Amino acid sequence: MTDLELVGANKSFGGWHKRYRHYSEVLGRDMIFAIFLPPQAEQGKSLPVLYWLSGLTCTDENFMQKAGAQRLAAELGLVIVCPDTSPRGDGVPDDPDGAYDFGWGAGFYINATEQPWSKHYRMYDYVTQEIPALVEANFPVSEQRSVSGHSMGGHGALICALKNPGRYRSVSAFAPIANPSGCPWGQKALERYLGPDQAQWKQWDASVLMAKASEKLPCLVDQGEDDSFLVEQLKPEALEQAASATGYPLTLRRQPGYDHSYYFVATFIDDHLRHHARALGLAG
């Protein structure tokens, strides 16, 4: 496989969970991503792909180990690809105060324009262009793609879909940062990565983008009502208002008793996989 180094492999539900290291031209350093290849991948079929974008502090391992997605993905014949949440390592700047919500583990899936972040923090180009091209060149997959994510990754999934008409068949999110230009997590990241011009921030805000979207993809969002970040950081009502104003096909479900954890994600992941399977033409 071109420029891919296998760093781990585990048999799972008749398929394979594998981790690869590669050099990213976009980010200017080595990166690791995970891929789940269902059993159908060994039968010569070109399979559709769900790209999963994880949240703050996460790597590729959180979703693959905790969400429990492999069983149904194996039944459906759905490939899952999970990149890291940011560049890391020597030479990559991190939050100077060691905060968890910026820098390593917190790339916010945007293209930074401010120094010193712009050299490496271009996660938007990485997840929308470089990783799909790498996956499609090296694995038995089609160009049929969907995208999903959790928290910061939910924000990432929404903006990737909303900014790229025709690239994805469906989108979903768990507890997304729906209005980053209007919450502390987002304001901190957007100002440091993009500078003080708030007009630039809005180009990376899902609620703003949804209000003027030219393409209307099937969109499923789950939000736990006992999520400690709900009121201050997540703001799903902004997404609902945008969808209502434009007729965007958003299904936003508020789930009583659920928090922000992977217990929440694991509970509803099958619904999301079936949501994407239907859009990708698989039996869901």
mmCIF file of C-alpha atoms in Angstrom:
data_model
loop_
_atom_site.group_PDB
_atom_site.id
_atom_site.type_symbol
_atom_site.label_atom_id
_atom_site.label_comp_id
_atom_site.label_asym_id
_atom_site.label_seq_id
_atom_site.Cartn_x
_atom_site.Cartn_y
_atom_site.Cartn_z
ATOM 1 C CA MET A 1 0.000 0.000 0.000
ATOM 2 C CA THR A 2 1.378 3.349 -1.058
ATOM 3 C CA ASP A 3 3.008 5.242 1.817
ATOM 4 C CA LEU A 4 1.068 3.355 4.504
ATOM 5 C CA GLU A 5 2.671 1.641 7.494
ATOM 6 C CA LEU A 6 0.498 -0.885 9.323
ATOM 7 C CA VAL A 7 0.836 -0.327 13.075
ATOM 8 C CA GLY A 8 -1.906 -2.633 14.366
ATOM 9 C CA ALA A 9 -4.594 -5.093 13.267
ATOM 10 C CA ASN A 10 -7.430 -6.833 15.107
ATOM 11 C CA LYS A 11 -9.986 -9.273 13.720
ATOM 12 C CA SER A 12 -13.490 -8.002 14.534
ATOM 13 C CA PHE A 13 -16.904 -9.387 13.546
ATOM 14 C CA GLY A 14 -15.402 -11.173 10.549
ATOM 15 C CA GLY A 15 -13.652 -8.018 9.361
ATOM 16 C CA TRP A 16 -10.541 -6.130 10.392
ATOM 17 C CA HIS A 17 -9.836 -3.082 12.490
ATOM 18 C CA LYS A 18 -6.492 -1.718 11.316
ATOM 19 C CA ARG A 19 -4.349 1.299 12.192
ATOM 20 C CA TYR A 20 -1.984 2.936 9.718
ATOM 21 C CA ARG A 21 0.702 5.590 9.920
ATOM 22 C CA HIS A 22 1.356 7.841 6.938
ATOM 23 C CA TYR A 23 3.006 11.142 6.169
ATOM 24 C CA SER A 24 0.481 13.916 5.649
ATOM 25 C CA GLU A 25 1.481 16.522 3.102
ATOM 26 C CA VAL A 26 -1.370 18.736 4.288
ATOM 27 C CA LEU A 27 -0.357 18.672 7.957
ATOM 28 C CA GLY A 28 3.372 18.359 7.430
ATOM 29 C CA ARG A 29 3.924 15.388 9.687
ATOM 30 C CA ASP A 30 3.147 11.717 10.331
ATOM 31 C CA MET A 31 -0.434 10.885 11.224
ATOM 32 C CA ILE A 32 -2.269 7.726 12.302
ATOM 33 C CA PHE A 33 -5.767 6.759 11.229
ATOM 34 C CA ALA A 34 -7.939 3.715 11.868
ATOM 35 C CA ILE A 35 -10.101 1.812 9.399
ATOM 36 C CA PHE A 36 -12.681 -0.901 9.941
ATOM 37 C CA LEU A 37 -12.953 -3.174 6.922
ATOM 38 C CA PRO A 38 -16.068 -5.387 7.088
ATOM 39 C CA PRO A 39 -15.947 -8.973 5.778
ATOM 40 C CA GLN A 40 -17.341 -7.870 2.411
ATOM 41 C CA ALA A 41 -14.054 -6.051 1.757
ATOM 42 C CA GLU A 42 -12.415 -9.418 1.120
ATOM 43 C CA GLN A 43 -14.980 -10.302 -1.534
ATOM 44 C CA GLY A 44 -13.791 -7.831 -4.150
ATOM 45 C CA LYS A 45 -16.569 -5.340 -3.549
ATOM 46 C CA SER A 46 -16.102 -1.566 -3.533
ATOM 47 C CA LEU A 47 -17.766 -0.471 -0.317
ATOM 48 C CA PRO A 48 -19.052 2.925 0.842
ATOM 49 C CA VAL A 49 -17.265 4.723 3.659
ATOM 50 C CA LEU A 50 -18.411 6.474 6.805
ATOM 51 C CA TYR A 51 -15.854 9.015 8.043
ATOM 52 C CA TRP A 52 -16.008 9.452 11.813
ATOM 53 C CA LEU A 53 -14.614 12.623 13.406
ATOM 54 C CA SER A 54 -13.892 12.408 17.123
ATOM 55 C CA GLY A 55 -14.111 15.056 19.837
ATOM 56 C CA LEU A 56 -11.791 17.048 22.071
ATOM 57 C CA THR A 57 -8.828 15.110 23.546
ATOM 58 C CA CYS A 58 -9.608 12.009 21.438
ATOM 59 C CA THR A 59 -7.521 10.008 18.962
ATOM 60 C CA ASP A 60 -8.609 7.427 16.405
ATOM 61 C CA GLU A 61 -8.845 4.865 19.213
ATOM 62 C CA ASN A 62 -11.745 6.279 21.236
ATOM 63 C CA PHE A 63 -14.490 5.587 18.734
ATOM 64 C CA MET A 64 -13.131 2.272 17.532
ATOM 65 C CA GLN A 65 -12.812 0.908 21.074
ATOM 66 C CA LYS A 66 -15.880 2.398 22.753
ATOM 67 C CA ALA A 67 -18.695 3.007 20.258
ATOM 68 C CA GLY A 68 -19.472 -0.621 19.386
ATOM 69 C CA ALA A 69 -19.997 0.195 15.712
ATOM 70 C CA GLN A 70 -18.218 -2.788 14.159
ATOM 71 C CA ARG A 71 -20.959 -5.390 14.596
ATOM 72 C CA LEU A 72 -23.575 -3.550 12.554
ATOM 73 C CA ALA A 73 -21.006 -2.120 10.125
ATOM 74 C CA ALA A 74 -19.958 -5.700 9.385
ATOM 75 C CA GLU A 75 -23.568 -6.677 8.668
ATOM 76 C CA LEU A 76 -24.152 -3.652 6.462
ATOM 77 C CA GLY A 77 -20.882 -3.806 4.531
ATOM 78 C CA LEU A 78 -19.891 -0.324 5.660
ATOM 79 C CA VAL A 79 -16.263 0.782 5.957
ATOM 80 C CA ILE A 80 -15.503 3.174 8.833
ATOM 81 C CA VAL A 81 -12.500 5.503 8.766
ATOM 82 C CA CYS A 82 -11.434 7.397 11.870
ATOM 83 C CA PRO A 83 -8.618 9.979 11.659
ATOM 84 C CA ASP A 84 -6.963 11.688 14.593
ATOM 85 C CA THR A 85 -8.344 14.974 15.917
ATOM 86 C CA SER A 86 -5.228 17.068 15.288
ATOM 87 C CA PRO A 87 -1.569 16.924 14.331
ATOM 88 C CA ARG A 88 0.718 16.104 17.262
ATOM 89 C CA GLY A 89 4.349 15.687 18.207
ATOM 90 C CA ASP A 90 7.669 17.495 17.968
ATOM 91 C CA GLY A 91 7.440 20.755 16.081
ATOM 92 C CA VAL A 92 3.634 20.980 16.305
ATOM 93 C CA PRO A 93 2.554 23.831 18.608
ATOM 94 C CA ASP A 94 0.232 23.029 21.492
ATOM 95 C CA ASP A 95 -1.787 25.186 23.862
ATOM 96 C CA PRO A 96 0.821 27.105 25.884
ATOM 97 C CA ASP A 97 -1.134 26.547 29.098
ATOM 98 C CA GLY A 98 -1.731 22.851 28.451
ATOM 99 C CA ALA A 99 -5.502 23.313 28.134
ATOM 100 C CA TYR A 100 -7.462 20.400 26.696
ATOM 101 C CA ASP A 101 -9.669 22.508 24.426
ATOM 102 C CA PHE A 102 -7.008 23.871 22.096
ATOM 103 C CA GLY A 103 -3.939 22.549 20.273
ATOM 104 C CA TRP A 104 -3.155 18.836 20.381
ATOM 105 C CA GLY A 105 -6.402 16.883 20.298
ATOM 106 C CA ALA A 106 -8.365 20.018 19.433
ATOM 107 C CA GLY A 107 -7.876 20.877 15.775
ATOM 108 C CA PHE A 108 -11.572 21.762 15.312
ATOM 109 C CA TYR A 109 -11.489 20.437 11.729
ATOM 110 C CA ILE A 110 -10.741 23.851 10.228
ATOM 111 C CA ASN A 111 -7.840 25.318 8.238
ATOM 112 C CA ALA A 112 -5.891 27.660 10.500
ATOM 113 C CA THR A 113 -4.665 30.899 8.967
ATOM 114 C CA GLU A 114 -2.840 32.398 11.971
ATOM 115 C CA GLN A 115 0.732 31.716 13.055
ATOM 116 C CA PRO A 116 2.037 29.474 14.508
ATOM 117 C CA TRP A 117 -0.986 27.241 13.842
ATOM 118 C CA SER A 118 -1.317 27.556 10.060
ATOM 119 C CA LYS A 119 1.709 25.392 9.262
ATOM 120 C CA HIS A 120 0.188 22.198 10.692
ATOM 121 C CA TYR A 121 -3.412 22.798 11.734
ATOM 122 C CA ARG A 122 -5.265 22.188 8.472
ATOM 123 C CA MET A 123 -7.551 19.400 9.584
ATOM 124 C CA TYR A 124 -10.369 20.421 7.242
ATOM 125 C CA ASP A 125 -8.286 19.735 4.138
ATOM 126 C CA TYR A 126 -6.949 16.592 5.770
ATOM 127 C CA VAL A 127 -10.344 15.010 6.484
ATOM 128 C CA THR A 128 -12.182 16.191 3.373
ATOM 129 C CA GLN A 129 -9.429 15.643 0.787
ATOM 130 C CA GLU A 130 -6.212 13.910 1.839
ATOM 131 C CA ILE A 131 -7.580 11.010 3.895
ATOM 132 C CA PRO A 132 -10.384 10.133 1.420
ATOM 133 C CA ALA A 133 -7.896 10.170 -1.466
ATOM 134 C CA LEU A 134 -5.536 7.913 0.482
ATOM 135 C CA VAL A 135 -8.305 5.508 1.476
ATOM 136 C CA GLU A 136 -9.769 5.355 -2.023
ATOM 137 C CA ALA A 137 -6.334 4.642 -3.513
ATOM 138 C CA ASN A 138 -5.450 1.821 -1.126
ATOM 139 C CA PHE A 139 -8.622 0.022 -0.015
ATOM 140 C CA PRO A 140 -11.620 -1.611 -1.734
ATOM 141 C CA VAL A 141 -13.924 1.362 -1.312
ATOM 142 C CA SER A 142 -16.150 3.415 -3.560
ATOM 143 C CA GLU A 143 -16.479 7.179 -3.777
ATOM 144 C CA GLN A 144 -19.754 6.996 -1.844
ATOM 145 C CA ARG A 145 -19.087 8.785 1.449
ATOM 146 C CA SER A 146 -20.940 9.858 4.557
ATOM 147 C CA VAL A 147 -19.660 11.684 7.620
ATOM 148 C CA SER A 148 -20.427 11.654 11.330
ATOM 149 C CA GLY A 149 -18.836 12.712 14.588
ATOM 150 C CA HIS A 150 -19.108 13.537 18.280
ATOM 151 C CA SER A 151 -18.867 16.927 20.022
ATOM 152 C CA MET A 152 -16.016 18.826 18.297
ATOM 153 C CA GLY A 153 -16.188 16.028 15.716
ATOM 154 C CA GLY A 154 -19.932 16.597 15.350
ATOM 155 C CA HIS A 155 -19.109 20.192 14.482
ATOM 156 C CA GLY A 156 -16.508 18.847 12.056
ATOM 157 C CA ALA A 157 -18.925 16.439 10.392
ATOM 158 C CA LEU A 158 -21.550 19.133 9.920
ATOM 159 C CA ILE A 159 -19.206 21.714 8.417
ATOM 160 C CA CYS A 160 -17.559 19.155 6.130
ATOM 161 C CA ALA A 161 -20.946 18.187 4.739
ATOM 162 C CA LEU A 162 -22.329 21.714 4.557
ATOM 163 C CA LYS A 163 -19.248 23.165 2.850
ATOM 164 C CA ASN A 164 -18.926 20.400 0.236
ATOM 165 C CA PRO A 165 -22.097 19.889 -1.824
ATOM 166 C CA GLY A 166 -21.984 16.583 -3.668
ATOM 167 C CA ARG A 167 -19.166 15.065 -1.612
ATOM 168 C CA TYR A 168 -21.222 13.198 1.008
ATOM 169 C CA ARG A 169 -24.499 11.289 0.905
ATOM 170 C CA SER A 170 -25.539 11.929 4.516
ATOM 171 C CA VAL A 171 -24.372 13.492 7.767
ATOM 172 C CA SER A 172 -24.980 12.870 11.453
ATOM 173 C CA ALA A 173 -23.653 14.041 14.796
ATOM 174 C CA PHE A 174 -23.717 13.293 18.498
ATOM 175 C CA ALA A 175 -23.807 16.371 20.748
ATOM 176 C CA PRO A 176 -22.162 18.635 18.164
ATOM 177 C CA ILE A 177 -20.748 22.074 18.904
ATOM 178 C CA ALA A 178 -23.522 23.505 16.756
ATOM 179 C CA ASN A 179 -22.731 27.216 17.033
ATOM 180 C CA PRO A 180 -18.975 27.539 17.666
ATOM 181 C CA SER A 181 -18.881 31.276 16.982
ATOM 182 C CA GLY A 182 -21.287 31.664 19.914
ATOM 183 C CA CYS A 183 -19.733 29.432 22.578
ATOM 184 C CA PRO A 184 -16.509 29.531 24.657
ATOM 185 C CA TRP A 185 -14.884 26.435 23.129
ATOM 186 C CA GLY A 186 -15.466 27.681 19.613
ATOM 187 C CA GLN A 187 -14.623 31.317 20.246
ATOM 188 C CA LYS A 188 -11.268 30.384 21.774
ATOM 189 C CA ALA A 189 -10.359 28.066 18.912
ATOM 190 C CA LEU A 190 -11.640 30.246 16.092
ATOM 191 C CA GLU A 191 -9.919 33.395 17.314
ATOM 192 C CA ARG A 192 -6.560 31.666 17.762
ATOM 193 C CA TYR A 193 -6.703 29.655 14.537
ATOM 194 C CA LEU A 194 -8.354 32.291 12.322
ATOM 195 C CA GLY A 195 -7.753 35.665 13.953
ATOM 196 C CA PRO A 196 -10.191 38.254 15.364
ATOM 197 C CA ASP A 197 -12.412 38.736 12.299
ATOM 198 C CA GLN A 198 -15.685 37.098 13.307
ATOM 199 C CA ALA A 199 -16.866 37.034 9.713
ATOM 200 C CA GLN A 200 -14.182 34.396 9.154
ATOM 201 C CA TRP A 201 -15.446 32.405 12.135
ATOM 202 C CA LYS A 202 -18.916 32.141 10.636
ATOM 203 C CA GLN A 203 -17.515 30.289 7.612
ATOM 204 C CA TRP A 204 -16.858 27.407 10.016
ATOM 205 C CA ASP A 205 -20.102 27.551 11.999
ATOM 206 C CA ALA A 206 -22.626 24.800 11.223
ATOM 207 C CA SER A 207 -25.674 26.813 12.267
ATOM 208 C CA VAL A 208 -24.655 29.652 9.950
ATOM 209 C CA LEU A 209 -23.816 27.311 7.075
ATOM 210 C CA MET A 210 -27.045 25.335 7.440
ATOM 211 C CA ALA A 211 -29.072 28.530 7.164
ATOM 212 C CA LYS A 212 -27.768 29.060 3.615
ATOM 213 C CA ALA A 213 -27.032 25.497 2.478
ATOM 214 C CA SER A 214 -27.527 24.805 -1.228
ATOM 215 C CA GLU A 215 -27.668 21.036 -0.708
ATOM 216 C CA LYS A 216 -29.960 19.364 1.806
ATOM 217 C CA LEU A 217 -28.526 16.067 3.046
ATOM 218 C CA PRO A 218 -30.295 13.672 5.403
ATOM 219 C CA CYS A 219 -29.074 14.889 8.815
ATOM 220 C CA LEU A 220 -29.511 13.108 12.149
ATOM 221 C CA VAL A 221 -28.379 14.701 15.427
ATOM 222 C CA ASP A 222 -28.659 13.179 18.900
ATOM 223 C CA GLN A 223 -28.227 15.311 22.000
ATOM 224 C CA GLY A 224 -28.278 14.077 25.596
ATOM 225 C CA GLU A 225 -30.435 16.203 27.879
ATOM 226 C CA ASP A 226 -28.122 15.573 30.857
ATOM 227 C CA ASP A 227 -25.028 16.656 28.945
ATOM 228 C CA SER A 228 -23.056 19.028 31.194
ATOM 229 C CA PHE A 229 -21.908 20.997 28.120
ATOM 230 C CA LEU A 230 -25.377 21.413 26.606
ATOM 231 C CA VAL A 231 -26.286 24.968 27.576
ATOM 232 C CA GLU A 232 -22.925 26.736 27.452
ATOM 233 C CA GLN A 233 -21.078 24.946 24.654
ATOM 234 C CA LEU A 234 -23.322 22.919 22.340
ATOM 235 C CA LYS A 235 -26.392 25.062 21.570
ATOM 236 C CA PRO A 236 -28.441 22.665 19.404
ATOM 237 C CA GLU A 237 -31.247 25.225 19.285
ATOM 238 C CA ALA A 238 -29.144 27.285 16.858
ATOM 239 C CA LEU A 239 -29.060 24.337 14.475
ATOM 240 C CA GLU A 240 -32.805 23.784 14.841
ATOM 241 C CA GLN A 241 -33.522 27.425 14.070
ATOM 242 C CA ALA A 242 -31.368 27.324 10.947
ATOM 243 C CA ALA A 243 -33.010 24.125 9.730
ATOM 244 C CA SER A 244 -36.493 25.458 10.421
ATOM 245 C CA ALA A 245 -35.817 28.670 8.513
ATOM 246 C CA THR A 246 -34.629 26.893 5.379
ATOM 247 C CA GLY A 247 -36.418 23.545 5.424
ATOM 248 C CA TYR A 248 -33.204 21.621 5.967
ATOM 249 C CA PRO A 249 -34.030 17.919 6.654
ATOM 250 C CA LEU A 250 -32.656 17.862 10.194
ATOM 251 C CA THR A 251 -33.830 15.270 12.698
ATOM 252 C CA LEU A 252 -32.655 16.434 16.124
ATOM 253 C CA ARG A 253 -33.463 14.060 18.951
ATOM 254 C CA ARG A 254 -33.113 15.091 22.594
ATOM 255 C CA GLN A 255 -32.378 12.023 24.683
ATOM 256 C CA PRO A 256 -33.473 12.241 28.353
ATOM 257 C CA GLY A 257 -30.893 11.151 30.930
ATOM 258 C CA TYR A 258 -27.963 10.851 28.545
ATOM 259 C CA ASP A 259 -24.693 12.726 28.999
ATOM 260 C CA HIS A 260 -21.731 13.565 26.743
ATOM 261 C CA SER A 261 -19.905 10.241 27.054
ATOM 262 C CA TYR A 262 -19.361 7.249 24.809
ATOM 263 C CA TYR A 263 -22.079 5.447 26.777
ATOM 264 C CA PHE A 264 -24.404 7.871 24.997
ATOM 265 C CA VAL A 265 -22.728 7.353 21.623
ATOM 266 C CA ALA A 266 -22.787 3.556 21.959
ATOM 267 C CA THR A 267 -26.493 3.606 22.800
ATOM 268 C CA PHE A 268 -27.532 5.284 19.556
ATOM 269 C CA ILE A 269 -24.713 4.401 17.152
ATOM 270 C CA ASP A 270 -26.812 1.757 15.376
ATOM 271 C CA ASP A 271 -29.435 4.372 14.505
ATOM 272 C CA HIS A 272 -26.725 6.513 12.950
ATOM 273 C CA LEU A 273 -25.186 3.651 10.998
ATOM 274 C CA ARG A 274 -28.598 2.749 9.580
ATOM 275 C CA HIS A 275 -29.239 6.415 8.754
ATOM 276 C CA HIS A 276 -26.066 6.447 6.658
ATOM 277 C CA ALA A 277 -26.640 2.988 5.220
ATOM 278 C CA ARG A 278 -29.958 4.078 3.738
ATOM 279 C CA ALA A 279 -28.368 7.109 2.101
ATOM 280 C CA LEU A 280 -25.485 5.005 0.788
ATOM 281 C CA GLY A 281 -27.765 2.393 -0.756
ATOM 282 C CA LEU A 282 -27.060 -0.357 1.771
ATOM 283 C CA ALA A 283 -29.757 -2.458 3.444
ATOM 284 C CA GLY A 284 -30.262 -0.646 6.733
#
